[in-house]
Amino acid sequence: MYHQNGSLERRAQASNGDIAATNNNGVAVAAISNSNPITTTRLLGSPRTDHMPDNYEDLPLDFNPLVFTSLERHLPSNVINLSKDVKAHYMSNILLRYLPHSERVRMQKQKEYRQKIILNYPVDHFERWVHETKFRIMRPNTMNQYGAVLDDFGLENMLDKLMNDFIRPIAGVFFSEIGGSTLDSHHGFVVEYGTNRDVDLGFHVDDAEVSLNICLGTQFSGGELFFRGVRCDEHVHTETQSGEIFDYSHVPGHAVLHSGRHRHGARPTISGNRINLILWCRSSAFREIKKYQREFPNWCGECRRKKKERERVSIAATKEELLKRELKSAS
């Protein structure tokens, strides 16, 4: 199981704003304000499961309010009982450390883009509306040429609730080693395959800790998913082992929940049209802690294989050395 127990701590000198400091096992960030100086801070690797976090939806934030709600459980004891505004400022400093100005500009443009869709989208069929209005839209990802991001239609809160109330409790049981219990943001979209649409989907991993794939229909044949083992970034392109081969056939109204790092693709849709709703669920806490890990034998199949091979070699070498000693002693 991949998680950090206890706390990650490092002292930092405070001056006019915020300072960040990290160690080899995690990250500790010191956020200092003139009104409330904090010179020693800790970012807990494991969440406080008994703590009830604040609701941040009423604050003007640059990030999804649910990210703050999730991160609050990781705040150190000298911060967690402060006012909501102070905690939000503290967590924003942590998040902004990893978000450049260009990314913040992109986020603002995306807000304006979504608002334009919500105000002007007049018909039921999205692709027809796009064609009629010649509106340039953002596709769900770099692989799909057809489909739409559901958050752009005002469905963000509904998908957040789906993730928090249903997916996260299940993921916390089956995917705890990859942040399943700390999911705090999502990317939701629909994709279309078939006639005059995308045909198949190449071999890849998702930009997610946990992925939900729901088949909405309609009539189609083909389009099976094929899975080929879970991998970390370093081992995405490594060879598939015999026990990692798994195929899944879509059934309208059925869904599959899998690790985002589970390598997969979709075979060609031979006839008809297939529509799927995809929800990529992410954990900011897991991604932060993962930066300070070099190997992931608890969930990466190749890391696990290499670890076992090292252990096998070590045991064989130890046995050989013991045998040599016994033979020398006997002689």
mmCIF file of C-alpha atoms in Angstrom:
data_model
loop_
_atom_site.group_PDB
_atom_site.id
_atom_site.type_symbol
_atom_site.label_atom_id
_atom_site.label_comp_id
_atom_site.label_asym_id
_atom_site.label_seq_id
_atom_site.Cartn_x
_atom_site.Cartn_y
_atom_site.Cartn_z
ATOM 1 C CA MET A 1 0.000 0.000 0.000
ATOM 2 C CA TYR A 2 1.367 3.376 -1.034
ATOM 3 C CA HIS A 3 0.839 6.137 1.462
ATOM 4 C CA GLN A 4 2.726 8.186 4.010
ATOM 5 C CA ASN A 5 1.984 7.885 7.715
ATOM 6 C CA GLY A 6 2.531 10.610 10.250
ATOM 7 C CA SER A 7 3.731 14.025 9.082
ATOM 8 C CA LEU A 8 6.373 15.555 6.896
ATOM 9 C CA GLU A 9 8.158 18.421 8.568
ATOM 10 C CA ARG A 10 10.810 20.966 7.884
ATOM 11 C CA ARG A 11 11.469 24.382 9.397
ATOM 12 C CA ALA A 12 11.511 27.467 7.218
ATOM 13 C CA GLN A 13 12.382 31.109 7.851
ATOM 14 C CA ALA A 14 9.443 33.481 7.302
ATOM 15 C CA SER A 15 9.475 36.767 5.419
ATOM 16 C CA ASN A 16 6.773 38.818 3.673
ATOM 17 C CA GLY A 17 4.637 36.143 2.017
ATOM 18 C CA ASP A 18 5.247 32.478 1.496
ATOM 19 C CA ILE A 19 8.229 30.097 1.472
ATOM 20 C CA ALA A 20 8.223 26.463 0.449
ATOM 21 C CA ALA A 21 10.507 23.696 1.665
ATOM 22 C CA THR A 22 10.585 19.995 0.834
ATOM 23 C CA ASN A 23 12.239 16.861 2.111
ATOM 24 C CA ASN A 24 12.952 13.455 0.559
ATOM 25 C CA ASN A 25 9.731 11.789 1.657
ATOM 26 C CA GLY A 26 7.100 14.444 1.011
ATOM 27 C CA VAL A 27 6.524 18.146 1.037
ATOM 28 C CA ALA A 28 6.186 20.699 3.775
ATOM 29 C CA VAL A 29 5.239 24.213 2.739
ATOM 30 C CA ALA A 30 5.458 27.257 4.955
ATOM 31 C CA ALA A 31 2.850 29.877 4.149
ATOM 32 C CA ILE A 32 3.428 33.075 6.084
ATOM 33 C CA SER A 33 1.146 36.062 6.342
ATOM 34 C CA ASN A 34 1.806 39.255 8.257
ATOM 35 C CA SER A 35 -1.308 38.751 10.349
ATOM 36 C CA ASN A 36 -0.641 35.140 11.186
ATOM 37 C CA PRO A 37 3.037 34.158 10.934
ATOM 38 C CA ILE A 38 3.643 30.437 10.628
ATOM 39 C CA THR A 39 7.295 29.545 10.833
ATOM 40 C CA THR A 40 7.025 25.795 11.332
ATOM 41 C CA THR A 41 4.493 23.879 9.271
ATOM 42 C CA ARG A 42 3.705 20.298 8.473
ATOM 43 C CA LEU A 43 1.775 18.798 5.585
ATOM 44 C CA LEU A 44 0.437 15.437 6.705
ATOM 45 C CA GLY A 45 0.948 12.560 4.321
ATOM 46 C CA SER A 46 -2.169 10.757 5.579
ATOM 47 C CA PRO A 47 -5.497 12.609 5.886
ATOM 48 C CA ARG A 48 -7.208 13.233 9.231
ATOM 49 C CA THR A 49 -10.182 10.961 8.667
ATOM 50 C CA ASP A 50 -11.974 12.244 11.785
ATOM 51 C CA HIS A 51 -11.727 15.913 10.743
ATOM 52 C CA MET A 52 -14.697 17.642 9.139
ATOM 53 C CA PRO A 53 -13.302 20.175 6.618
ATOM 54 C CA ASP A 54 -14.872 23.495 5.699
ATOM 55 C CA ASN A 55 -16.890 24.142 2.556
ATOM 56 C CA TYR A 56 -14.956 26.524 0.278
ATOM 57 C CA GLU A 57 -17.585 27.064 -2.422
ATOM 58 C CA ASP A 58 -18.359 30.593 -1.183
ATOM 59 C CA LEU A 59 -14.791 31.853 -1.633
ATOM 60 C CA PRO A 60 -13.313 33.308 -4.858
ATOM 61 C CA LEU A 61 -10.702 30.647 -5.584
ATOM 62 C CA ASP A 62 -8.507 29.800 -8.571
ATOM 63 C CA PHE A 63 -9.032 26.076 -7.986
ATOM 64 C CA ASN A 64 -11.952 23.735 -7.544
ATOM 65 C CA PRO A 65 -13.318 24.228 -3.982
ATOM 66 C CA LEU A 66 -13.317 20.456 -3.488
ATOM 67 C CA VAL A 67 -9.534 20.454 -3.821
ATOM 68 C CA PHE A 68 -9.351 22.687 -0.736
ATOM 69 C CA THR A 69 -11.846 20.534 1.133
ATOM 70 C CA SER A 70 -9.720 17.468 0.431
ATOM 71 C CA LEU A 71 -6.363 19.105 1.220
ATOM 72 C CA GLU A 72 -7.640 20.515 4.516
ATOM 73 C CA ARG A 73 -7.475 17.026 6.022
ATOM 74 C CA HIS A 74 -3.709 17.112 5.406
ATOM 75 C CA LEU A 75 -3.110 20.436 7.186
ATOM 76 C CA PRO A 76 -0.872 20.488 10.275
ATOM 77 C CA SER A 77 -2.315 21.076 13.715
ATOM 78 C CA ASN A 78 -1.069 24.701 13.870
ATOM 79 C CA VAL A 79 -3.092 25.560 10.750
ATOM 80 C CA ILE A 80 -6.127 23.294 10.650
ATOM 81 C CA ASN A 81 -8.116 25.257 13.291
ATOM 82 C CA LEU A 82 -7.473 28.703 11.806
ATOM 83 C CA SER A 83 -10.120 30.651 9.896
ATOM 84 C CA LYS A 84 -11.301 29.392 6.533
ATOM 85 C CA ASP A 85 -9.790 32.365 4.705
ATOM 86 C CA VAL A 86 -6.359 31.752 6.223
ATOM 87 C CA LYS A 87 -6.478 28.054 5.423
ATOM 88 C CA ALA A 88 -7.568 28.811 1.853
ATOM 89 C CA HIS A 89 -4.669 31.247 1.454
ATOM 90 C CA TYR A 90 -2.272 28.688 2.904
ATOM 91 C CA MET A 91 -3.424 25.916 0.577
ATOM 92 C CA SER A 92 -3.461 28.262 -2.419
ATOM 93 C CA ASN A 93 0.216 28.983 -1.833
ATOM 94 C CA ILE A 94 0.904 25.252 -1.907
ATOM 95 C CA LEU A 95 -1.035 24.768 -5.144
ATOM 96 C CA LEU A 96 0.300 27.881 -6.872
ATOM 97 C CA ARG A 97 3.832 26.722 -6.256
ATOM 98 C CA TYR A 98 3.215 24.096 -8.903
ATOM 99 C CA LEU A 99 1.045 26.240 -11.210
ATOM 100 C CA PRO A 100 2.835 28.872 -13.364
ATOM 101 C CA HIS A 101 1.251 32.157 -14.377
ATOM 102 C CA SER A 102 0.588 30.871 -17.902
ATOM 103 C CA GLU A 103 -1.523 28.061 -16.454
ATOM 104 C CA ARG A 104 -3.581 30.517 -14.391
ATOM 105 C CA VAL A 105 -4.220 32.548 -17.560
ATOM 106 C CA ARG A 106 -5.320 29.357 -19.305
ATOM 107 C CA MET A 107 -7.743 28.598 -16.452
ATOM 108 C CA GLN A 108 -9.332 32.060 -16.790
ATOM 109 C CA LYS A 109 -9.764 31.621 -20.536
ATOM 110 C CA GLN A 110 -11.355 28.240 -19.933
ATOM 111 C CA LYS A 111 -13.892 29.821 -17.563
ATOM 112 C CA GLU A 112 -14.846 32.329 -20.272
ATOM 113 C CA TYR A 113 -15.047 29.551 -22.848
ATOM 114 C CA ARG A 114 -17.399 27.471 -20.680
ATOM 115 C CA GLN A 115 -19.619 30.454 -20.022
ATOM 116 C CA LYS A 116 -19.962 31.048 -23.762
ATOM 117 C CA ILE A 117 -21.122 27.470 -24.338
ATOM 118 C CA ILE A 118 -23.636 27.546 -21.470
ATOM 119 C CA LEU A 119 -25.144 30.845 -22.711
ATOM 120 C CA ASN A 120 -25.307 29.993 -26.416
ATOM 121 C CA TYR A 121 -25.754 26.235 -26.832
ATOM 122 C CA PRO A 122 -29.287 26.002 -28.322
ATOM 123 C CA VAL A 123 -29.768 22.428 -29.618
ATOM 124 C CA ASP A 124 -29.733 18.902 -28.248
ATOM 125 C CA HIS A 125 -27.147 17.485 -30.623
ATOM 126 C CA PHE A 126 -23.749 18.883 -29.744
ATOM 127 C CA GLU A 127 -21.848 17.972 -32.912
ATOM 128 C CA ARG A 128 -24.623 19.426 -35.105
ATOM 129 C CA TRP A 129 -24.555 22.656 -33.124
ATOM 130 C CA VAL A 130 -20.772 22.867 -33.467
ATOM 131 C CA HIS A 131 -21.071 22.389 -37.233
ATOM 132 C CA GLU A 132 -23.919 24.874 -37.632
ATOM 133 C CA THR A 133 -22.284 27.633 -35.597
ATOM 134 C CA LYS A 134 -18.698 26.799 -36.644
ATOM 135 C CA PHE A 135 -17.843 27.086 -32.971
ATOM 136 C CA ARG A 136 -14.307 25.965 -32.154
ATOM 137 C CA ILE A 137 -14.530 23.686 -29.134
ATOM 138 C CA MET A 138 -12.086 21.970 -26.814
ATOM 139 C CA ARG A 139 -12.143 18.222 -27.304
ATOM 140 C CA PRO A 140 -11.853 15.920 -24.264
ATOM 141 C CA ASN A 141 -8.217 14.995 -24.898
ATOM 142 C CA THR A 142 -5.552 14.743 -27.593
ATOM 143 C CA MET A 143 -6.719 11.284 -28.692
ATOM 144 C CA ASN A 144 -10.439 11.860 -29.366
ATOM 145 C CA GLN A 145 -11.587 14.038 -32.258
ATOM 146 C CA TYR A 146 -15.272 13.724 -31.316
ATOM 147 C CA GLY A 147 -16.906 14.301 -27.953
ATOM 148 C CA ALA A 148 -17.269 17.075 -25.402
ATOM 149 C CA VAL A 149 -16.116 18.050 -21.916
ATOM 150 C CA LEU A 150 -19.147 17.801 -19.618
ATOM 151 C CA ASP A 151 -17.959 20.502 -17.205
ATOM 152 C CA ASP A 152 -18.293 22.951 -20.102
ATOM 153 C CA PHE A 153 -22.062 22.367 -20.001
ATOM 154 C CA GLY A 154 -22.430 23.186 -16.305
ATOM 155 C CA LEU A 155 -22.256 19.579 -15.097
ATOM 156 C CA GLU A 156 -19.230 20.097 -12.848
ATOM 157 C CA ASN A 157 -21.149 19.948 -9.550
ATOM 158 C CA MET A 158 -23.066 16.832 -10.593
ATOM 159 C CA LEU A 159 -19.849 15.022 -11.544
ATOM 160 C CA ASP A 160 -18.203 16.148 -8.304
ATOM 161 C CA LYS A 161 -21.066 14.611 -6.374
ATOM 162 C CA LEU A 162 -20.796 11.403 -8.400
ATOM 163 C CA MET A 163 -17.092 11.217 -7.575
ATOM 164 C CA ASN A 164 -17.429 12.090 -3.890
ATOM 165 C CA ASP A 165 -20.531 10.079 -3.001
ATOM 166 C CA PHE A 166 -20.031 6.981 -5.121
ATOM 167 C CA ILE A 167 -16.628 6.607 -6.766
ATOM 168 C CA ARG A 168 -14.373 7.676 -3.885
ATOM 169 C CA PRO A 169 -15.828 5.208 -1.319
ATOM 170 C CA ILE A 170 -15.350 2.338 -3.793
ATOM 171 C CA ALA A 171 -11.922 3.554 -4.940
ATOM 172 C CA GLY A 172 -10.813 3.871 -1.313
ATOM 173 C CA VAL A 173 -11.279 0.113 -0.993
ATOM 174 C CA PHE A 174 -9.979 -1.134 -4.335
ATOM 175 C CA PHE A 175 -7.426 1.558 -5.219
ATOM 176 C CA SER A 176 -6.138 2.825 -1.869
ATOM 177 C CA GLU A 177 -2.503 2.458 -2.973
ATOM 178 C CA ILE A 178 -2.978 5.051 -5.752
ATOM 179 C CA GLY A 179 -4.925 7.718 -3.858
ATOM 180 C CA GLY A 180 -8.391 6.231 -4.233
ATOM 181 C CA SER A 181 -9.503 7.544 -0.829
ATOM 182 C CA THR A 182 -8.319 11.125 -1.506
ATOM 183 C CA LEU A 183 -9.850 11.847 -4.931
ATOM 184 C CA ASP A 184 -10.577 15.565 -5.086
ATOM 185 C CA SER A 185 -10.904 16.671 -8.732
ATOM 186 C CA HIS A 186 -12.134 15.286 -12.031
ATOM 187 C CA HIS A 187 -12.205 15.599 -15.807
ATOM 188 C CA GLY A 188 -15.507 14.367 -17.215
ATOM 189 C CA PHE A 189 -16.369 13.953 -20.890
ATOM 190 C CA VAL A 190 -18.292 11.951 -23.480
ATOM 191 C CA VAL A 191 -16.733 10.341 -26.555
ATOM 192 C CA GLU A 192 -18.275 8.896 -29.721
ATOM 193 C CA TYR A 193 -17.078 6.011 -31.885
ATOM 194 C CA GLY A 194 -18.442 4.617 -35.134
ATOM 195 C CA THR A 195 -19.634 5.930 -38.478
ATOM 196 C CA ASN A 196 -18.223 9.422 -39.158
ATOM 197 C CA ARG A 197 -16.759 9.461 -35.652
ATOM 198 C CA ASP A 198 -13.617 8.148 -33.969
ATOM 199 C CA VAL A 199 -13.045 4.498 -34.834
ATOM 200 C CA ASP A 200 -10.685 3.209 -32.150
ATOM 201 C CA LEU A 201 -8.422 4.405 -29.340
ATOM 202 C CA GLY A 202 -4.696 3.792 -29.151
ATOM 203 C CA PHE A 203 -2.789 2.162 -26.316
ATOM 204 C CA HIS A 204 -2.380 4.652 -23.431
ATOM 205 C CA VAL A 205 -2.758 5.461 -19.740
ATOM 206 C CA ASP A 206 -5.216 8.048 -18.402
ATOM 207 C CA ASP A 207 -4.317 11.326 -16.719
ATOM 208 C CA ALA A 208 -6.117 10.065 -13.640
ATOM 209 C CA GLU A 209 -5.696 7.980 -10.520
ATOM 210 C CA VAL A 210 -9.047 6.228 -11.042
ATOM 211 C CA SER A 211 -11.162 6.147 -14.221
ATOM 212 C CA LEU A 212 -14.867 5.432 -14.636
ATOM 213 C CA ASN A 213 -16.001 4.331 -18.119
ATOM 214 C CA ILE A 214 -19.780 4.100 -18.672
ATOM 215 C CA CYS A 215 -21.230 2.784 -21.922
ATOM 216 C CA LEU A 216 -24.293 4.877 -22.827
ATOM 217 C CA GLY A 217 -25.084 2.981 -26.039
ATOM 218 C CA THR A 218 -26.444 2.831 -28.601
ATOM 219 C CA GLN A 219 -26.385 -0.038 -31.113
ATOM 220 C CA PHE A 220 -22.848 -1.093 -32.091
ATOM 221 C CA SER A 221 -20.445 -3.962 -32.521
ATOM 222 C CA GLY A 222 -16.753 -4.067 -31.722
ATOM 223 C CA GLY A 223 -15.033 -1.419 -29.611
ATOM 224 C CA GLU A 224 -13.777 -3.820 -26.921
ATOM 225 C CA LEU A 225 -11.378 -2.473 -24.313
ATOM 226 C CA PHE A 226 -8.080 -4.287 -23.862
ATOM 227 C CA PHE A 227 -6.040 -3.910 -20.661
ATOM 228 C CA ARG A 228 -2.334 -4.712 -20.402
ATOM 229 C CA GLY A 229 -1.058 -4.104 -16.865
ATOM 230 C CA VAL A 230 -0.605 -1.158 -14.486
ATOM 231 C CA ARG A 231 2.538 0.932 -14.951
ATOM 232 C CA CYS A 232 4.269 3.996 -13.486
ATOM 233 C CA ASP A 233 5.544 6.755 -15.793
ATOM 234 C CA GLU A 234 8.953 5.138 -16.236
ATOM 235 C CA HIS A 235 7.569 1.767 -17.299
ATOM 236 C CA VAL A 236 4.603 2.705 -19.511
ATOM 237 C CA HIS A 237 6.183 1.142 -22.596
ATOM 238 C CA THR A 238 7.545 -2.040 -21.009
ATOM 239 C CA GLU A 239 6.563 -5.530 -22.102
ATOM 240 C CA THR A 240 3.236 -7.028 -21.077
ATOM 241 C CA GLN A 241 3.368 -10.107 -18.846
ATOM 242 C CA SER A 242 1.092 -13.084 -19.504
ATOM 243 C CA GLY A 243 -1.003 -12.509 -16.369
ATOM 244 C CA GLU A 244 -1.737 -8.880 -17.323
ATOM 245 C CA ILE A 245 -3.870 -9.534 -20.417
ATOM 246 C CA PHE A 246 -7.561 -8.707 -19.944
ATOM 247 C CA ASP A 247 -10.288 -7.789 -22.466
ATOM 248 C CA TYR A 248 -13.624 -6.149 -21.688
ATOM 249 C CA SER A 249 -16.698 -5.880 -23.946
ATOM 250 C CA HIS A 250 -18.914 -2.831 -23.530
ATOM 251 C CA VAL A 251 -22.582 -3.310 -22.603
ATOM 252 C CA PRO A 252 -24.946 -0.279 -22.693
ATOM 253 C CA GLY A 253 -25.783 0.746 -19.146
ATOM 254 C CA HIS A 254 -22.726 -1.002 -17.662
ATOM 255 C CA ALA A 255 -19.510 0.585 -16.424
ATOM 256 C CA VAL A 256 -15.934 -0.367 -15.622
ATOM 257 C CA LEU A 257 -13.871 1.288 -12.874
ATOM 258 C CA HIS A 258 -10.111 0.924 -13.262
ATOM 259 C CA SER A 259 -6.776 2.437 -12.287
ATOM 260 C CA GLY A 260 -5.866 5.371 -14.511
ATOM 261 C CA ARG A 261 -2.376 3.894 -14.801
ATOM 262 C CA HIS A 262 -3.796 0.632 -16.173
ATOM 263 C CA ARG A 263 -2.592 0.574 -19.776
ATOM 264 C CA HIS A 264 -5.480 0.124 -22.186
ATOM 265 C CA GLY A 265 -6.980 0.905 -25.566
ATOM 266 C CA ALA A 266 -10.153 0.343 -27.587
ATOM 267 C CA ARG A 267 -10.478 -1.836 -30.655
ATOM 268 C CA PRO A 268 -12.311 -0.497 -33.738
ATOM 269 C CA THR A 269 -16.070 -0.047 -33.557
ATOM 270 C CA ILE A 270 -17.104 -2.146 -36.560
ATOM 271 C CA SER A 271 -20.696 -0.977 -36.969
ATOM 272 C CA GLY A 272 -23.195 1.403 -35.399
ATOM 273 C CA ASN A 273 -22.274 4.146 -32.942
ATOM 274 C CA ARG A 274 -20.918 3.808 -29.426
ATOM 275 C CA ILE A 275 -21.130 6.644 -26.871
ATOM 276 C CA ASN A 276 -19.240 6.489 -23.569
ATOM 277 C CA LEU A 277 -19.110 8.771 -20.559
ATOM 278 C CA ILE A 278 -15.625 8.927 -19.024
ATOM 279 C CA LEU A 279 -14.759 10.375 -15.630
ATOM 280 C CA TRP A 280 -11.079 10.781 -14.790
ATOM 281 C CA CYS A 281 -10.754 11.151 -11.007
ATOM 282 C CA ARG A 282 -7.583 12.665 -9.560
ATOM 283 C CA SER A 283 -5.938 13.027 -6.158
ATOM 284 C CA SER A 284 -3.762 16.100 -5.617
ATOM 285 C CA ALA A 285 -2.411 14.644 -2.359
ATOM 286 C CA PHE A 286 -1.328 11.397 -4.044
ATOM 287 C CA ARG A 287 0.324 13.269 -6.918
ATOM 288 C CA GLU A 288 2.233 15.492 -4.513
ATOM 289 C CA ILE A 289 3.559 12.581 -2.464
ATOM 290 C CA LYS A 290 4.363 10.538 -5.598
ATOM 291 C CA LYS A 291 6.919 13.142 -6.682
ATOM 292 C CA TYR A 292 9.232 11.999 -3.906
ATOM 293 C CA GLN A 293 9.042 8.276 -4.663
ATOM 294 C CA ARG A 294 11.382 6.489 -7.076
ATOM 295 C CA GLU A 295 9.746 3.062 -7.266
ATOM 296 C CA PHE A 296 6.161 1.845 -6.945
ATOM 297 C CA PRO A 297 6.210 -1.937 -6.410
ATOM 298 C CA ASN A 298 2.840 -1.839 -4.636
ATOM 299 C CA TRP A 299 0.989 -0.909 -7.837
ATOM 300 C CA CYS A 300 3.329 -0.835 -10.862
ATOM 301 C CA GLY A 301 3.641 -4.295 -12.376
ATOM 302 C CA GLU A 302 7.120 -3.669 -13.755
ATOM 303 C CA CYS A 303 8.438 -2.161 -10.498
ATOM 304 C CA ARG A 304 7.092 -5.237 -8.705
ATOM 305 C CA ARG A 305 8.710 -7.600 -11.215
ATOM 306 C CA LYS A 306 12.088 -5.865 -10.898
ATOM 307 C CA LYS A 307 11.880 -5.922 -7.103
ATOM 308 C CA LYS A 308 11.154 -9.656 -7.105
ATOM 309 C CA GLU A 309 14.032 -10.235 -9.510
ATOM 310 C CA ARG A 310 16.423 -8.334 -7.227
ATOM 311 C CA GLU A 311 15.212 -10.393 -4.272
ATOM 312 C CA ARG A 312 15.653 -13.617 -6.248
ATOM 313 C CA VAL A 313 19.213 -12.695 -7.215
ATOM 314 C CA SER A 314 20.014 -11.683 -3.648
ATOM 315 C CA ILE A 315 18.649 -14.945 -2.214
ATOM 316 C CA ALA A 316 20.535 -16.991 -4.799
ATOM 317 C CA ALA A 317 23.761 -15.160 -3.997
ATOM 318 C CA THR A 318 23.232 -15.704 -0.260
ATOM 319 C CA LYS A 319 22.601 -19.430 -0.783
ATOM 320 C CA GLU A 320 25.735 -19.702 -2.905
ATOM 321 C CA GLU A 321 27.825 -17.943 -0.284
ATOM 322 C CA LEU A 322 26.466 -20.200 2.484
ATOM 323 C CA LEU A 323 27.205 -23.281 0.379
ATOM 324 C CA LYS A 324 30.787 -22.140 -0.160
ATOM 325 C CA ARG A 325 31.224 -21.646 3.579
ATOM 326 C CA GLU A 326 29.853 -25.121 4.323
ATOM 327 C CA LEU A 327 32.177 -26.721 1.767
ATOM 328 C CA LYS A 328 35.166 -24.808 3.119
ATOM 329 C CA SER A 329 34.281 -25.805 6.665
ATOM 330 C CA ALA A 330 33.917 -29.455 5.690
ATOM 331 C CA SER A 331 37.295 -29.505 4.004
#
